Coordinates of C-alpha atoms in Angstrom, one line a residue:
X1 CA 75.6 -82.3 -14.8
X2 CA 72.2 -81.9 -16.4
X3 CA 70.5 -81.3 -12.8
X4 CA 72.9 -77.9 -12.5
X5 CA 72.2 -77.1 -15.9
X6 CA 68.4 -76.9 -15.0
X7 CA 68.9 -75.1 -11.9
X8 CA 70.8 -72.8 -13.9
X9 CA 68.6 -72.4 -16.4
X10 CA 65.6 -71.7 -14.1
X11 CA 67.8 -69.3 -11.6
X12 CA 68.5 -66.8 -15.1
X13 CA 64.8 -67.1 -16.0
X14 CA 64.1 -66.1 -12.4
X15 CA 66.5 -63.1 -12.7
X16 CA 65.3 -62.1 -15.6
X17 CA 61.6 -61.6 -14.5
X18 CA 62.6 -60.0 -11.5
X19 CA 64.9 -57.5 -13.2
X20 CA 61.7 -56.8 -15.9
X21 CA 59.6 -56.4 -12.8
X22 CA 61.8 -54.1 -11.0
X23 CA 62.3 -51.9 -14.7
X24 CA 59.1 -51.5 -15.4
X25 CA 56.6 -49.4 -13.0
X26 CA 53.0 -48.2 -13.8
X27 CA 51.7 -45.4 -12.4
X28 CA 47.9 -45.0 -11.7
X29 CA 46.1 -41.3 -12.4
X30 CA 46.3 -38.8 -9.1
X31 CA 49.5 -40.5 -7.6
X32 CA 53.2 -39.7 -8.0
X33 CA 56.1 -41.9 -7.2
X34 CA 59.7 -40.3 -6.0
X35 CA 62.4 -42.2 -7.6
X36 CA 66.1 -42.6 -5.9
X37 CA 68.8 -43.9 -7.4
X38 CA 71.3 -45.1 -5.1
X39 CA 70.2 -43.4 -1.8
X40 CA 69.8 -40.1 -4.0
X41 CA 66.7 -37.9 -5.4
X42 CA 66.7 -39.1 -9.2
X43 CA 63.4 -38.2 -10.5
X44 CA 59.4 -38.2 -9.9
X45 CA 57.2 -41.0 -11.7
X46 CA 54.0 -39.4 -13.4
X47 CA 51.1 -41.5 -14.3
X48 CA 51.5 -44.2 -16.6
X49 CA 54.2 -46.5 -17.9
X50 CA 57.6 -45.9 -16.6
X51 CA 61.0 -47.8 -17.0
X52 CA 63.7 -48.1 -14.0
X53 CA 66.7 -49.2 -14.0
X54 CA 66.7 -52.3 -11.9
X55 CA 68.4 -52.7 -8.8
X56 CA 69.9 -49.2 -8.9
X57 CA 66.6 -47.0 -9.1
X58 CA 64.1 -47.4 -6.3
X59 CA 61.0 -45.9 -5.7
X60 CA 60.9 -43.8 -2.1
X61 CA 57.6 -42.8 -1.4
X62 CA 54.1 -43.0 -3.5
X63 CA 52.4 -39.3 -3.1
X64 CA 48.6 -39.4 -3.4
X65 CA 47.8 -36.2 -5.2
X66 CA 44.1 -36.1 -4.1
X67 CA 42.6 -33.7 -1.9
X68 CA 42.5 -35.1 1.3
X69 CA 40.4 -34.6 4.5
X70 CA 41.6 -35.4 7.7
X71 CA 39.5 -35.3 11.3
X72 CA 41.7 -34.3 14.4
X73 CA 40.2 -35.8 17.7
X74 CA 38.8 -33.2 20.4
X75 CA 41.5 -30.9 21.7
X76 CA 40.7 -29.0 25.2
X77 CA 41.3 -25.2 24.8
X78 CA 41.4 -22.7 27.5
X79 CA 39.4 -19.6 26.6
X80 CA 40.1 -16.0 28.0
X81 CA 37.4 -16.3 30.4
X82 CA 39.3 -19.2 31.7
X83 CA 36.4 -21.7 30.6
X84 CA 38.0 -25.4 29.2
X85 CA 36.2 -25.9 25.9
X86 CA 36.5 -29.1 23.5
X87 CA 37.1 -28.4 20.0
X88 CA 37.0 -31.0 17.1
X89 CA 38.8 -29.8 13.8
X90 CA 38.3 -30.9 10.2
X91 CA 41.3 -30.4 8.1
X92 CA 41.3 -30.1 4.0
X93 CA 44.6 -30.3 2.5
X94 CA 46.5 -31.6 -0.8
X95 CA 49.9 -32.2 -1.9
X96 CA 51.2 -29.8 -4.7
X97 CA 55.0 -30.8 -4.6
X98 CA 55.7 -34.4 -3.9
X99 CA 59.3 -33.9 -3.4
X100 CA 59.3 -31.3 -0.6
X101 CA 56.6 -33.2 0.8
X102 CA 59.0 -36.2 1.3
X103 CA 62.0 -34.6 1.8
X104 CA 61.3 -31.6 3.7
X105 CA 59.3 -33.2 6.4
X106 CA 59.1 -36.1 7.9
X107 CA 55.6 -36.8 8.5
X108 CA 54.1 -33.8 7.2
X109 CA 50.2 -35.2 8.4
X110 CA 51.4 -35.6 12.2
X111 CA 53.4 -32.2 11.1
X112 CA 49.8 -30.7 10.5
X113 CA 47.7 -31.9 13.3
X114 CA 50.4 -30.3 15.8
X115 CA 50.5 -27.2 14.1
X116 CA 46.3 -26.9 13.7
X117 CA 46.2 -27.5 17.6
X118 CA 48.8 -25.0 18.8
X119 CA 47.1 -22.2 16.6
X120 CA 43.8 -23.0 17.5
X121 CA 44.9 -22.7 21.2
X122 CA 46.4 -19.1 20.2
X123 CA 42.9 -17.9 18.5
X124 CA 40.5 -19.5 21.0
X125 CA 42.5 -18.0 24.3
X126 CA 42.6 -14.4 23.1
X127 CA 38.4 -14.9 22.5
X128 CA 35.8 -15.4 25.4
X129 CA 33.3 -18.5 25.5
X130 CA 30.7 -16.4 23.7
X131 CA 33.0 -15.1 20.7
X132 CA 34.4 -18.4 20.3
X133 CA 30.9 -19.6 19.9
X134 CA 29.8 -17.0 17.6
X135 CA 33.3 -16.4 15.2
X136 CA 33.5 -19.7 13.8
X137 CA 34.0 -18.2 10.5
X138 CA 36.6 -15.9 11.6
X139 CA 38.6 -18.9 13.8
X140 CA 38.6 -20.8 10.4
X141 CA 40.2 -17.7 8.0
X142 CA 42.7 -17.8 10.4
X143 CA 43.7 -21.3 11.1
X144 CA 43.4 -21.6 6.7
X145 CA 46.0 -18.7 6.7
X146 CA 48.6 -19.6 9.1
X147 CA 48.6 -23.3 7.8
X148 CA 48.8 -22.4 4.5
X149 CA 51.6 -20.4 5.4
X150 CA 53.2 -22.7 7.1
X151 CA 52.8 -25.6 5.2
X152 CA 53.2 -24.2 2.0
X153 CA 57.4 -24.9 2.3
X154 CA 56.6 -28.5 2.7
X155 CA 54.7 -28.5 -0.8
X156 CA 51.2 -29.1 0.9
X157 CA 48.2 -26.5 0.0
X158 CA 45.4 -26.3 3.2
X159 CA 42.4 -25.7 1.1
X160 CA 40.3 -25.5 4.2
X161 CA 39.8 -25.8 8.1
X162 CA 36.6 -26.2 9.5
X163 CA 35.6 -26.5 13.3
X164 CA 33.2 -29.2 14.2
X165 CA 32.0 -28.8 17.7
X166 CA 32.6 -26.7 20.2
X167 CA 31.8 -28.1 23.7
X168 CA 31.5 -26.0 26.6
X169 CA 31.7 -27.9 30.0
X170 CA 28.4 -29.1 31.1
X171 CA 27.8 -26.6 34.2
X172 CA 28.3 -24.1 31.4
X173 CA 25.7 -25.9 29.1
X174 CA 22.9 -26.1 31.6
X175 CA 23.7 -22.0 32.3
X176 CA 23.2 -21.4 28.7
X177 CA 20.0 -23.5 28.5
X178 CA 18.4 -21.4 31.1
X179 CA 19.6 -18.2 29.4
X180 CA 18.1 -19.2 26.0
X181 CA 15.0 -20.8 27.5
X182 CA 14.5 -17.4 29.5
X183 CA 15.5 -15.1 26.2
X184 CA 12.8 -17.3 23.8
X185 CA 10.4 -16.8 27.0
X186 CA 10.8 -12.8 27.1
X187 CA 10.7 -12.6 23.4
X188 CA 7.3 -14.8 23.6
X189 CA 5.9 -12.3 26.0
X190 CA 7.0 -9.2 24.0
X191 CA 5.4 -10.8 21.3
X192 CA 2.2 -11.2 23.1
X193 CA 1.9 -7.8 24.2
X194 CA 2.7 -6.7 21.0
X195 CA -0.1 -8.9 19.8
X196 CA -2.7 -7.4 22.6
X197 CA -1.4 -3.8 22.1
X198 CA -2.1 -3.8 17.9
X199 CA -5.3 -5.9 18.9
X200 CA -6.7 -2.9 21.3
X201 CA -5.5 -0.3 18.6
X202 CA -7.1 -1.9 15.7
X203 CA -10.4 -2.3 18.2
X204 CA -10.1 1.5 19.1
X205 CA -9.8 2.5 15.4
X206 CA -12.8 0.7 14.6
X207 CA -15.0 1.7 17.2
X208 CA -13.8 5.5 16.2
X209 CA -14.7 4.7 12.4
X210 CA -17.9 3.2 13.6
X211 CA -18.9 5.8 15.8
X212 CA -17.8 8.7 13.2
X213 CA -19.9 7.0 10.3
X214 CA -22.7 6.7 12.9
X215 CA -22.9 10.5 13.4
X216 CA -22.5 11.2 10.1
X217 CA -25.5 9.0 9.1
X218 CA -27.6 10.3 11.8
X219 CA -26.7 14.1 10.9
X220 CA -27.2 13.2 7.2
X221 CA -31.0 11.8 8.4
X222 CA -31.7 14.5 10.3
X223 CA -30.7 17.1 7.4
X224 CA -33.2 14.8 5.1
X225 CA -35.7 15.3 7.7
X226 CA -35.3 19.1 8.1
X227 CA -35.4 19.2 4.5
X228 CA -38.4 17.1 4.2
X229 CA -40.4 19.2 6.9
X230 CA -39.2 22.3 5.5
X231 CA -40.7 21.5 2.1
X232 CA -44.0 19.9 4.0
X233 CA -44.2 23.7 5.4
X234 CA -43.7 25.3 2.0
X235 CA -45.8 23.4 0.1
X236 CA -48.8 23.7 3.1
X237 CA -48.0 27.6 3.0
X238 CA -48.3 27.6 -0.9
X239 CA -51.8 25.8 -0.5
X240 CA -53.1 28.2 2.1
X241 CA -52.0 31.2 0.0
X242 CA -53.5 29.7 -2.9
X243 CA -57.0 28.8 -1.5
X244 CA -57.2 32.4 0.2
X245 CA -59.2 30.6 3.6
X246 CA -61.9 33.0 5.3
X247 CA -61.6 33.7 9.0
X248 CA -64.3 30.7 9.5
X249 CA -61.9 28.3 8.4
X250 CA -59.1 29.5 10.2
X251 CA -60.9 29.9 13.7
X252 CA -62.0 26.4 13.0
X253 CA -58.4 24.7 12.3
X254 CA -57.5 26.7 15.3
X255 CA -60.3 25.1 17.7
X256 CA -59.0 21.7 16.1
X257 CA -55.5 22.2 17.5
X258 CA -56.2 23.8 20.7
X259 CA -56.2 19.9 22.3
X260 CA -52.9 19.5 20.9
X261 CA -51.8 22.8 22.8
X262 CA -53.3 22.4 25.9
X263 CA -52.0 18.4 26.0
X264 CA -48.7 18.2 28.6
X265 CA -48.5 19.5 32.4
X266 CA -46.0 22.0 31.0
X267 CA -48.8 24.1 29.3
X268 CA -49.7 27.2 31.2
X269 CA -50.8 30.0 28.7
X270 CA -52.9 29.8 26.0
X271 CA -52.8 32.2 23.2
X272 CA -56.1 33.1 21.5
X273 CA -56.4 35.9 18.6
X274 CA -58.4 38.9 18.7
X275 CA -59.6 37.4 15.1
X276 CA -60.7 34.4 16.8
X277 CA -63.5 36.0 18.5
X278 CA -65.0 37.7 15.4
X279 CA -64.5 34.2 13.2
X280 CA -66.1 32.5 16.2
X281 CA -69.2 35.0 15.9
X282 CA -69.2 34.6 12.3
X283 CA -69.1 30.8 12.8
X284 CA -71.7 30.8 15.5
X285 CA -74.1 33.0 13.2
X286 CA -73.8 30.9 10.6
X287 CA -74.6 27.6 12.7
X288 CA -77.4 29.5 14.0
X289 CA -79.0 30.2 10.3
X290 CA -78.7 26.7 9.8
X291 CA -80.7 26.0 12.7
X292 CA -83.1 28.5 12.1
X293 CA -83.6 26.5 8.8
X294 CA -84.0 23.5 11.0
X295 CA -86.8 24.7 13.2
X296 CA -84.4 24.3 16.0
X297 CA -83.6 27.8 17.4
X298 CA -80.9 28.2 20.1
X299 CA -81.2 29.9 23.2
X300 CA -80.3 33.4 23.5
X301 CA -76.9 33.8 24.4
X302 CA -75.5 35.9 26.8
X303 CA -73.1 38.9 25.7
X304 CA -69.9 38.6 25.1
X305 CA -67.7 41.4 26.6
X306 CA -65.7 43.0 24.0
X307 CA -62.3 42.7 26.4
X308 CA -59.4 40.9 24.5
X309 CA -58.0 39.1 27.5
X310 CA -60.1 36.1 29.0
X311 CA -58.8 34.2 32.3
X312 CA -60.0 30.6 32.4
X313 CA -58.8 28.5 35.4
X314 CA -59.2 24.3 35.2
X315 CA -61.6 22.6 37.4
X316 CA -59.7 19.7 38.4
X317 CA -56.4 19.5 40.1
X318 CA -54.3 21.0 37.0
X319 CA -52.3 24.1 37.6
X320 CA -54.2 27.5 36.8
X321 CA -53.8 28.2 33.1
X322 CA -53.7 31.7 31.9
X323 CA -55.3 32.0 28.3
X324 CA -53.9 35.4 26.6
X325 CA -55.4 36.5 23.2
X326 CA -53.4 38.6 21.0
X327 CA -53.4 39.6 17.5
X328 CA -52.4 36.4 15.7
X329 CA -51.8 36.5 11.7
X330 CA -54.2 33.4 10.0
X331 CA -50.8 31.5 9.1
X332 CA -49.7 31.1 12.8
X333 CA -52.9 29.7 13.2
X334 CA -51.8 27.0 10.6
X335 CA -48.4 26.6 11.9
X336 CA -46.5 29.3 9.7
X337 CA -42.7 28.8 10.2
X338 CA -42.2 32.8 9.8
X339 CA -44.5 33.4 12.8
X340 CA -43.1 34.7 15.8
X341 CA -45.7 34.6 18.7
X342 CA -43.6 36.3 21.0
X343 CA -44.2 39.4 19.3
X344 CA -47.8 39.5 19.8
X345 CA -48.7 38.3 23.4
X346 CA -50.0 40.9 25.5
X347 CA -49.5 39.9 28.9
X348 CA -52.0 40.6 31.6

């Protein structure tokens, strides 16, 4: 009898413990449990301490309310230009209504995967390979809008859909690599030609500016040289007029300049001013007076004809040279700038 009472007591204690365990339910944060009473939806347990009716209430599902990430396996998709590409997708979603996620669909994760695959095939099927590779943002937005609209009635919010990779066939990849390599070589050639062109343009501009600067410097030098020569001539001319030289001095200066006039093979005509003969007579008289004073008398000179024109010829192989005398003002004998010798030449 005592053994039976002991077993009965242990059973009662065990039943009390089980009943207490089934009556108390602690829910963690970001999780909600769907409770059924006798097979019918009763309520949703929120995070914290919750009490249930033991053996009557039961938890149907435990729903994670956090945002979840699901990576779907690669799916073969045919593009509009009949190329089979493999596409990997990543889906971000969260459950906003645990009751509808439990009772509206049996397996919402599998349903989202199949919906993503079918929508992706519809979108990629309307694009060619090049547009599919360059229009990922548009594909992602289209997938997000379609999935969000469909899964909304399941109590699920699709926050984002990303295409992780689009893998074309190996032959297409080889062709794309060759095309990319050719495009890069073309760009490199264009850039090299542009650089060579710019270098030639800069070199030509530099040479042009250098030539302009050299010409300007030469012009400035010639101007300064001409101004210096003009100033020197004016100074000499002013000094001659201020000194008022005699005919003898002018004749002596002209005689000193005769070697320079005769220098060169192109000099054919010498011009002797008519005043030169008179000046030479005066210079000879002056030299004769000096000789008389020194006791050295010169021999008697032959008379000089009064003609104003004298012809002389060279004794060597030089061509004949005509010496013409004409009235030349004194300033011309000293290189005056305002003398025009052409007006005083009397050609024989």
